[in-house]
Short mmCIF file of C-alpha atoms in Angstrom, two decimals:
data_model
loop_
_atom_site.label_atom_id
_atom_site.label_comp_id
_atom_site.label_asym_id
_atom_site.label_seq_id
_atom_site.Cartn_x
_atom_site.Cartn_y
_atom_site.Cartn_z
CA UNK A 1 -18.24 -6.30 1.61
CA UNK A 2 -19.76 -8.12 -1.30
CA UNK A 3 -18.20 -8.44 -4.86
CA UNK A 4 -17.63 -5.51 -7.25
CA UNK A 5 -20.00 -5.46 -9.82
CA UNK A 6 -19.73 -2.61 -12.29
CA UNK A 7 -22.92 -1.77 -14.28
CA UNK A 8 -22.83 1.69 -17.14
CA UNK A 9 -25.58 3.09 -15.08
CA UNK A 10 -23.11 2.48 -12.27
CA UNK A 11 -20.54 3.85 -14.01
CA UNK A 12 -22.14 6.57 -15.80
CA UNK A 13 -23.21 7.76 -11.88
CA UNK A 14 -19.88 7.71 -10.77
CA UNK A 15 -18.43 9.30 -13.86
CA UNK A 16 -20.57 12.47 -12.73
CA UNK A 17 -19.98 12.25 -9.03
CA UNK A 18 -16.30 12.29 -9.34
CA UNK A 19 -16.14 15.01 -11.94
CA UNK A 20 -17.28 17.36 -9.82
CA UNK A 21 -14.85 15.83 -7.33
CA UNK A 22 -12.46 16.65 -10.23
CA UNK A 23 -13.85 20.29 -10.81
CA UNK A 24 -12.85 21.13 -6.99
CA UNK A 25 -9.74 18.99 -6.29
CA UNK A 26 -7.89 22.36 -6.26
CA UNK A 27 -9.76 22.92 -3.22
CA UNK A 28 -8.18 19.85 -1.90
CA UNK A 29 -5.03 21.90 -1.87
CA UNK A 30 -2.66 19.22 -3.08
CA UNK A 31 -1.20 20.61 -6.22
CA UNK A 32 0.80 23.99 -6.28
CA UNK A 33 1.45 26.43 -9.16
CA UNK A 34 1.34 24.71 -13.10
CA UNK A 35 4.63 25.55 -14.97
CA UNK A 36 4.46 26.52 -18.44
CA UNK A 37 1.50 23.50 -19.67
CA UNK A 38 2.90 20.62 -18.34
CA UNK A 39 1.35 17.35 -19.37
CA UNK A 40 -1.22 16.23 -16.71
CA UNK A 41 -2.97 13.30 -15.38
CA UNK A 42 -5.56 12.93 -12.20
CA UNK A 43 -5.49 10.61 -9.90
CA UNK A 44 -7.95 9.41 -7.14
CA UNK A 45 -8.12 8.25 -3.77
CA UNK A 46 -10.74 7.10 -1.19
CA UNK A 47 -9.96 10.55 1.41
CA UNK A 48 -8.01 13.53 0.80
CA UNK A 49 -5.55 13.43 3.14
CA UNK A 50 -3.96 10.11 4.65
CA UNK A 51 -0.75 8.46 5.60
CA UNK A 52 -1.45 6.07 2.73
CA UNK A 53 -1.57 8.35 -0.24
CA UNK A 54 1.12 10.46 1.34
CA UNK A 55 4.20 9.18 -0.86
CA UNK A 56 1.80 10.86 -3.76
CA UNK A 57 1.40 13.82 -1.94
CA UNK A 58 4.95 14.17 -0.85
CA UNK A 59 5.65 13.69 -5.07
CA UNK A 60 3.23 16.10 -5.72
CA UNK A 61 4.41 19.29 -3.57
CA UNK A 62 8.32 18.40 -3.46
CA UNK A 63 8.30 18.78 -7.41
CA UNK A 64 8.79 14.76 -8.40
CA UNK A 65 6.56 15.04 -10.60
CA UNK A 66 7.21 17.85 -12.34
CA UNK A 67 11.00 17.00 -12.72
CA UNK A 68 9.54 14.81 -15.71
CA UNK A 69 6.96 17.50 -17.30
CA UNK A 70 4.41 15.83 -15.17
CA UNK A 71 1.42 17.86 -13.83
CA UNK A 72 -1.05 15.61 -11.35
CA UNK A 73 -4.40 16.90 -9.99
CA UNK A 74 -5.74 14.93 -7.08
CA UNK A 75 -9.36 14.72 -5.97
CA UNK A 76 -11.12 12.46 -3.31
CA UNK A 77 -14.51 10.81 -3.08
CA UNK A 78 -14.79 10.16 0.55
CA UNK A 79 -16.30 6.27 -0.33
CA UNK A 80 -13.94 3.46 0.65
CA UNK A 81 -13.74 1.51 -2.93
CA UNK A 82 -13.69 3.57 -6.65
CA UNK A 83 -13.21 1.01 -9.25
CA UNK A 84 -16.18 1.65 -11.06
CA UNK A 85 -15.27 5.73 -11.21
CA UNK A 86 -11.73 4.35 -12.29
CA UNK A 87 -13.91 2.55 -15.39
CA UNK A 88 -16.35 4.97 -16.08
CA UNK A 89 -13.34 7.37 -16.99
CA UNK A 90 -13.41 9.91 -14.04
CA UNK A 91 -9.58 9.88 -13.78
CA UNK A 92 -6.54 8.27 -15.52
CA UNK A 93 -5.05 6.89 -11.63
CA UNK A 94 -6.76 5.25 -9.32
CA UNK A 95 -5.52 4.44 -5.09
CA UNK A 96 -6.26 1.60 -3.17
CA UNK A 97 -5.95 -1.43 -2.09
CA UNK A 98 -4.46 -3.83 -4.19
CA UNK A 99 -7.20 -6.78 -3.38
CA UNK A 100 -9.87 -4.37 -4.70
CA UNK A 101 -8.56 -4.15 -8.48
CA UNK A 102 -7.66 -7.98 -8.41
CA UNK A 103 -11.65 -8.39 -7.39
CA UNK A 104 -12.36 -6.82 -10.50
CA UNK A 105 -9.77 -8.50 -12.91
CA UNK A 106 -11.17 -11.89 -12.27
CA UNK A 107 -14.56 -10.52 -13.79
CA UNK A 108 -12.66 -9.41 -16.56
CA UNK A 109 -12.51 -6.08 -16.36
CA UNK A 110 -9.83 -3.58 -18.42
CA UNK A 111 -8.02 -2.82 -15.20
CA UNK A 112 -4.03 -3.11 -14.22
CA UNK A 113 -2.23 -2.16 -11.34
CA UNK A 114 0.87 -0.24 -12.73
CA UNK A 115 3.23 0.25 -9.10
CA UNK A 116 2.89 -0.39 -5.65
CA UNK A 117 3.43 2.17 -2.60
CA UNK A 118 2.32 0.39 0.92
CA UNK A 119 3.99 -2.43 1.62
CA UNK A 120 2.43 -2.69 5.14
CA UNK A 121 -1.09 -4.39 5.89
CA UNK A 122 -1.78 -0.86 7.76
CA UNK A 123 -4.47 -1.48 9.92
CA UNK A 124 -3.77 -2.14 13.47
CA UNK A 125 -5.62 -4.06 16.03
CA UNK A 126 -6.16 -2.64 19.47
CA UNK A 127 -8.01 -3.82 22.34
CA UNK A 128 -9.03 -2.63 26.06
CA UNK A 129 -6.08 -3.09 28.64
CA UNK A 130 -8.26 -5.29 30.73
CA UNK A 131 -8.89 -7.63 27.96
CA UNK A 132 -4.92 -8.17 27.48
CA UNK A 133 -3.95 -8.22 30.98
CA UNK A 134 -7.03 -11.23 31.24
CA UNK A 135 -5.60 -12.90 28.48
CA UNK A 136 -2.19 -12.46 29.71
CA UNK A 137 -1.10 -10.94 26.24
CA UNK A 138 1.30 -7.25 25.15
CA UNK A 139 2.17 -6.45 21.92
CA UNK A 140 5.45 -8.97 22.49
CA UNK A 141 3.95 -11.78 22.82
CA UNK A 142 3.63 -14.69 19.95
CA UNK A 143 1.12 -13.84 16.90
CA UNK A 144 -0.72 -17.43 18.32
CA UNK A 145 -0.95 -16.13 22.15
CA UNK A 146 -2.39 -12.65 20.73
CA UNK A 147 -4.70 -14.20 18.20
CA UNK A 148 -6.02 -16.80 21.00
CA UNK A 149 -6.61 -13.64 22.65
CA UNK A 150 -9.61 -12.48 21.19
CA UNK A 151 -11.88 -14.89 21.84
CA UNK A 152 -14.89 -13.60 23.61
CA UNK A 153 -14.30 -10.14 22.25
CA UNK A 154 -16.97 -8.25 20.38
CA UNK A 155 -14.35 -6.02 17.87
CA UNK A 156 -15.17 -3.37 15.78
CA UNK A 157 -14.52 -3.75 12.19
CA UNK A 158 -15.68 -1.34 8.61
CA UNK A 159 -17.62 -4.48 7.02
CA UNK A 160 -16.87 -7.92 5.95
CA UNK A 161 -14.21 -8.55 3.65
CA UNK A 162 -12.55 -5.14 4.13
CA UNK A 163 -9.03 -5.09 5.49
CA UNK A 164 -9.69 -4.86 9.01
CA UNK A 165 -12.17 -7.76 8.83
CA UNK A 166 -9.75 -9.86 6.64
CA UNK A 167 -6.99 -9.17 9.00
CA UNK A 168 -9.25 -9.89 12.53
CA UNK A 169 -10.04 -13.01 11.02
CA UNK A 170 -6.30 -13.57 9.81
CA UNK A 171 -4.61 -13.76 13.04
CA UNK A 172 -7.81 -15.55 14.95
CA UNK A 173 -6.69 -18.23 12.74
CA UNK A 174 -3.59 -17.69 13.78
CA UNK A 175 -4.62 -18.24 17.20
CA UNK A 176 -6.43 -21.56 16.84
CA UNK A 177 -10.42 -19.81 16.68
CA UNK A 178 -13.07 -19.66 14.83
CA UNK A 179 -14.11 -15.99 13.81
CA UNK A 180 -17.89 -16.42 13.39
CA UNK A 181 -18.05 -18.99 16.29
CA UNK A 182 -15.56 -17.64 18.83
CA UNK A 183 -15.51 -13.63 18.70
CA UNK A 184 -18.23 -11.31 17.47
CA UNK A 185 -17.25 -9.06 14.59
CA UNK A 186 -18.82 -5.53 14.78
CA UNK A 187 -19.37 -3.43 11.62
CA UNK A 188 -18.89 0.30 12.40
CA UNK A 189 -19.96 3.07 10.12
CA UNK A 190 -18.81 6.85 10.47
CA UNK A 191 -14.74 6.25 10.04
CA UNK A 192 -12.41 6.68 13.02
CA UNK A 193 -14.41 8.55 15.82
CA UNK A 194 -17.24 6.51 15.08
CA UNK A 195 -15.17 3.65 15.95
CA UNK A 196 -13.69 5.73 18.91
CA UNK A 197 -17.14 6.39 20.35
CA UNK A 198 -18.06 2.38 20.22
CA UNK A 199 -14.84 1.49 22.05
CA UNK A 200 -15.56 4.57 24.46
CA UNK A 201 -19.08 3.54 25.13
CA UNK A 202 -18.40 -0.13 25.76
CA UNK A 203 -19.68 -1.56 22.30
CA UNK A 204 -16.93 -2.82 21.16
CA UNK A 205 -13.76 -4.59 22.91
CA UNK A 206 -11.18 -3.52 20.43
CA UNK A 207 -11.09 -2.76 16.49
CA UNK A 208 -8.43 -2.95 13.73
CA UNK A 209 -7.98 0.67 11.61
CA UNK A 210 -5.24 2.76 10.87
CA UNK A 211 -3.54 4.93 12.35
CA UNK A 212 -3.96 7.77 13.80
CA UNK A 213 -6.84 6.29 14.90
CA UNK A 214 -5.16 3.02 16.60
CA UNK A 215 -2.55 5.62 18.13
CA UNK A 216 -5.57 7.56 20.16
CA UNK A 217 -7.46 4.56 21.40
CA UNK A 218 -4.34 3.82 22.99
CA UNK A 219 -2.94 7.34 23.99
CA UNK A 220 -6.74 8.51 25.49
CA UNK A 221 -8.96 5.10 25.76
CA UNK A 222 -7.58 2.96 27.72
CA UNK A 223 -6.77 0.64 24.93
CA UNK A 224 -3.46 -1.18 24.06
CA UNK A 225 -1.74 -2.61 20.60
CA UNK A 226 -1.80 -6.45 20.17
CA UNK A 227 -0.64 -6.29 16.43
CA UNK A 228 0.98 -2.62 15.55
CA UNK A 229 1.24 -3.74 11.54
CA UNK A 230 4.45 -0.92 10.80
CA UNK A 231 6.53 -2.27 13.87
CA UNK A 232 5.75 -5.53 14.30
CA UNK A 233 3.38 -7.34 12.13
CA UNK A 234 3.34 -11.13 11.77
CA UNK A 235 6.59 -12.21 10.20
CA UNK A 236 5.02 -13.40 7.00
CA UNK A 237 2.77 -9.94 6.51
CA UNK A 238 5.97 -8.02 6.37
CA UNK A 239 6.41 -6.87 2.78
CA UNK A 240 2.29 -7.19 2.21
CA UNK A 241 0.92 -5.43 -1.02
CA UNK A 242 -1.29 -3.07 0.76
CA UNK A 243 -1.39 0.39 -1.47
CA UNK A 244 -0.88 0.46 -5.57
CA UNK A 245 -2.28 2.68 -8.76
CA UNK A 246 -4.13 1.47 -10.89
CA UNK A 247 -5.27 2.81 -14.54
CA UNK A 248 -7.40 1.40 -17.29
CA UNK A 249 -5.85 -0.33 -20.14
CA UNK A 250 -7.39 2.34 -21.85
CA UNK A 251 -5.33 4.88 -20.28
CA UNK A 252 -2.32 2.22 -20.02
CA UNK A 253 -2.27 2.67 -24.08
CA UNK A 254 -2.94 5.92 -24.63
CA UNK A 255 -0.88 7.69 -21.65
CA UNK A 256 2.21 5.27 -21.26
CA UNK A 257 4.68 8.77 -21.59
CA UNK A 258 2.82 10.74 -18.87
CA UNK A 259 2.77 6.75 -16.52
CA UNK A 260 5.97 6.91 -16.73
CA UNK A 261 6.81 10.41 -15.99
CA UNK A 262 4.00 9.42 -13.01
CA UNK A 263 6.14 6.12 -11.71
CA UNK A 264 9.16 8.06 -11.92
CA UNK A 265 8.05 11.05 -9.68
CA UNK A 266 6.42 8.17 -7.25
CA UNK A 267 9.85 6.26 -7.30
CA UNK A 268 11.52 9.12 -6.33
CA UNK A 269 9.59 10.22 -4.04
CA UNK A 270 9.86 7.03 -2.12
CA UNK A 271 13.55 6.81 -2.54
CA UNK A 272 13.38 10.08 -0.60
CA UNK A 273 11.37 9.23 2.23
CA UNK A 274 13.93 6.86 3.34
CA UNK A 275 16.84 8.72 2.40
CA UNK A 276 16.12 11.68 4.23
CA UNK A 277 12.88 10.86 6.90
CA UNK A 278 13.59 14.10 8.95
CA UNK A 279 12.30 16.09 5.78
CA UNK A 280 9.55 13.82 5.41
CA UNK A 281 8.24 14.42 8.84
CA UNK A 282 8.53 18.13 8.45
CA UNK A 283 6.84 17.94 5.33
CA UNK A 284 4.07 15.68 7.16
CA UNK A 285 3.73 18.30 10.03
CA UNK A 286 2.75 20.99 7.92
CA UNK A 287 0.51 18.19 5.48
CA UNK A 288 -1.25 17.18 8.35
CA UNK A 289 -1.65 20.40 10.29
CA UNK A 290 -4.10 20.59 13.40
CA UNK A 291 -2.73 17.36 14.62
CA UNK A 292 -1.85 17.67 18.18
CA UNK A 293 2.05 17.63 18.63
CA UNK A 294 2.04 13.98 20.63
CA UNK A 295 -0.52 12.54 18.13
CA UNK A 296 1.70 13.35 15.49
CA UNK A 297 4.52 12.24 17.12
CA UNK A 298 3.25 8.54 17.61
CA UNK A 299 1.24 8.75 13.44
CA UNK A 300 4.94 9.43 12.34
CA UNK A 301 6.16 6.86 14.06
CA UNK A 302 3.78 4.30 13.67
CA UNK A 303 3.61 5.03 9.35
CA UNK A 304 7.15 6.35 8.25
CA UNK A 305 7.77 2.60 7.63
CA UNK A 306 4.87 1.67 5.48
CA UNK A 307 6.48 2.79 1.97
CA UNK A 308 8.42 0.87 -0.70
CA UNK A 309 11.77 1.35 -1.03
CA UNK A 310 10.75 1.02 -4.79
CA UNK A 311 7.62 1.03 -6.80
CA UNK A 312 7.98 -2.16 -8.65
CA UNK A 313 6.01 -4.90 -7.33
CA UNK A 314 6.59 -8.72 -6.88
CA UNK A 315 5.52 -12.06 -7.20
CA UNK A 316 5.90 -12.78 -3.78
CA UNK A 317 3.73 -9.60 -2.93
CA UNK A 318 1.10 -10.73 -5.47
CA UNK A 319 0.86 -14.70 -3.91
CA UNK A 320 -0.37 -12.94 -0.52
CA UNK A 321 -2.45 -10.95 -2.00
CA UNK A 322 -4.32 -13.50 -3.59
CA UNK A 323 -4.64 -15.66 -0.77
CA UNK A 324 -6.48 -12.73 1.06
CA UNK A 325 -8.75 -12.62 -1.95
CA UNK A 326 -9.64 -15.82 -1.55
CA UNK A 327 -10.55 -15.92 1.88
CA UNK A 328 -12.31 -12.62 1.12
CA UNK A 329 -14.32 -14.29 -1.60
CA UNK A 330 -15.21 -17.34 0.55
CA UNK A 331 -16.92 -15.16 3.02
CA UNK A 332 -19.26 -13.42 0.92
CA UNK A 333 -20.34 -16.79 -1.23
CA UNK A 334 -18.72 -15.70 -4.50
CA UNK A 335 -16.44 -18.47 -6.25
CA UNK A 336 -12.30 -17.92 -5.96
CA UNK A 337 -10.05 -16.42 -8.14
CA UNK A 338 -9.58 -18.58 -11.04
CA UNK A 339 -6.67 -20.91 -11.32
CA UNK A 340 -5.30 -19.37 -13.97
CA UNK A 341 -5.31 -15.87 -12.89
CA UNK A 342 -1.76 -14.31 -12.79
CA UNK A 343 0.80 -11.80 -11.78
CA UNK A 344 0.79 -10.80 -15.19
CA UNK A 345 -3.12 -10.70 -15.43
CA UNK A 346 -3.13 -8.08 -12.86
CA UNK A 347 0.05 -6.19 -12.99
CA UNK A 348 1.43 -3.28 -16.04
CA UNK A 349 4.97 -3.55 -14.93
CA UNK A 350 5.98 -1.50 -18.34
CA UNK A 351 6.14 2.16 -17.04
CA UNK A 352 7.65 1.44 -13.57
CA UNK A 353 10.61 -0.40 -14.70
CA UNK A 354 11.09 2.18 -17.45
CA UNK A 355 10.92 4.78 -14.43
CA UNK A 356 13.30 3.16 -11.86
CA UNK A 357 16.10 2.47 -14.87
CA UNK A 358 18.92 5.09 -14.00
CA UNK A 359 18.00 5.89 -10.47
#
């Protein structure tokens, strides 16, 4: 995936895409009845529904939200990276991946992440059972046995520099190799059962994606987890930045009431989900209805751990994340984050550590 550049015609285009996103996110179903005209903000994300944007969700319909005044209409724009719809004004909060708004802050743009959600690296790399029993590798065995273990393998991937790319080529590291020279990195279009059909029809040897992807090549394609990222990701990926909102400094100045109404519903939402995870996974059954009952099972399982225990981000979080920029910038030819680039550069922490005072 090459650099973010964000043009007005760009922005202009994506201003009118996502407002009609906008104009139908009730159809999205993720906001209930208004009270009495709360105060409102929108917020974006990549796909509707997801294990990743479900501590927003679970704020959203369990009343967090609107415990400050807060009203917040969601919309989706089914493309994997929305900074430039973020800029162009199409909503006051934007979701993804941390790596993606630092990409854009060291081109200067008026973007700052304002709290964290995901603090696992949640893709998860799966390969055929033949291929591990070859190699002599399970899910057990040391991150430099597993990573040696892909050498050979052709492994499915959604483009270079994306997280699954960035993390294949993390732990081949790991394991001594050389991505480019020693395993063949696959881009696969089309989402989950695209990547489902490659591994199916012999394409690919493995892939790294999210579950509940990763959790049905293994339940129905004869594939197995080397790195399941929730349960038992390399030591030092353990409290990895993976999920945060963003918001223009635009919106930072005008909207810092209604931010931190927003951080406080997220905060305790997240509180929640590990206070009480039976009512979380109730609440997911019904969010993700249609999932069969033993896929849901091992999704649960595999994602009640990816959420903060609080919103508020860290230095140590931000350090990781901007040594995965800068292996993601090295691939695609574009020069490294500058030296001078900082946790402060790329973080808001004003709102959430108004929210979390008193909780």
């Amino acid at each position: 995936m090459g650099g973010i550049r964000i043009t007005r015609r760009r922005a202009t285009r994506a201003a009118l895409g996502i407002a009609a996103i906008q104009g139908a996110a009730s159809a999205l179903s993720l906001v209930g009845p208004a009270r009495a005209q709360p105060r409102q903000l929108s917020s974006l994300r990549s796909t509707s529904r997801s294990w990743l944007w479900a501590a927003e969700d679970y704020a959203n319909q369990r009343g967090y939200f609107e415990q400050g005044g807060l009203r917040v209409t969601l919309a989706a724009t089914e493309r994997g990276v929305n900074q430039d719809a973020l800029i162009a004004g199409a909503t006051d909060i934007l979701l993804g991946a941390a790596t993606q708004n630092m990409r854009i802050q060291i081109r200067r743009q008026p973007v700052k992440m304002i709290a964290g959600m995901v603090n696992k690296f949640a893709s998860n790399i799966v390969i055929k059972r033949e291929a591990a029993e070859r190699a002599g590798v399970t899910e057990a065995s040391p991150v430099e046995a597993k990573g040696a273990a892909l050498r050979g393998l052709k492994l499915g991937t959604t483009g270079v520099g994306a997280g699954p790319d960035q993390l294949l080529r993390y732990v081949m590291r790991k394991g001594g190799l050389t991505p480019d020279r020693d395993a063949q990195l696959v881009p696969i279009r089309g989402g989950g059962q695209a990547m489902l059909a490659a591994l199916q029809q012999g394409q690919i040897d493995g892939f790294c994606l999210s579950s509940p992807t990763s959790d049905l090549a293994t339940q129905r394609f004869g594939a197995v987890y080397l790195f399941n990222m929730t349960t038992n990701p390399p030591p030092e990926l353990a409290d990895y930045l993976y999920i945060s909102a963003s918001v223009t400094e635009k919106t930072a100045a005008e909207k810092g009431e209604l931010l931190t109404a927003y951080c406080r519903g997220l905060a305790l939402a997240l509180r929640a989900i590990h206070a009480d995870p039976a009512a979380f996974k109730e609440w997911a059954r019904g969010f993700f209805s249609g999932m069969e009952p033993q896929l849901f099972e091992a999704a649960f399982a595999n994602n009640v751990g990816i959420y903060m225990r609080d919103p508020t981000p860290t230095p140590a979080q931000f350090a990781l994340n901007l040594e995965f920029l800068r292996e993601e910038l090295r691939l695609v030819n574009q020069p490294p984050p500058p030296a001078s680039f900082s946790f402060e550069d790329a973080w808001d922490l004003r709102f959430v550590r108004q929210a979390v005072q008193g909780l």
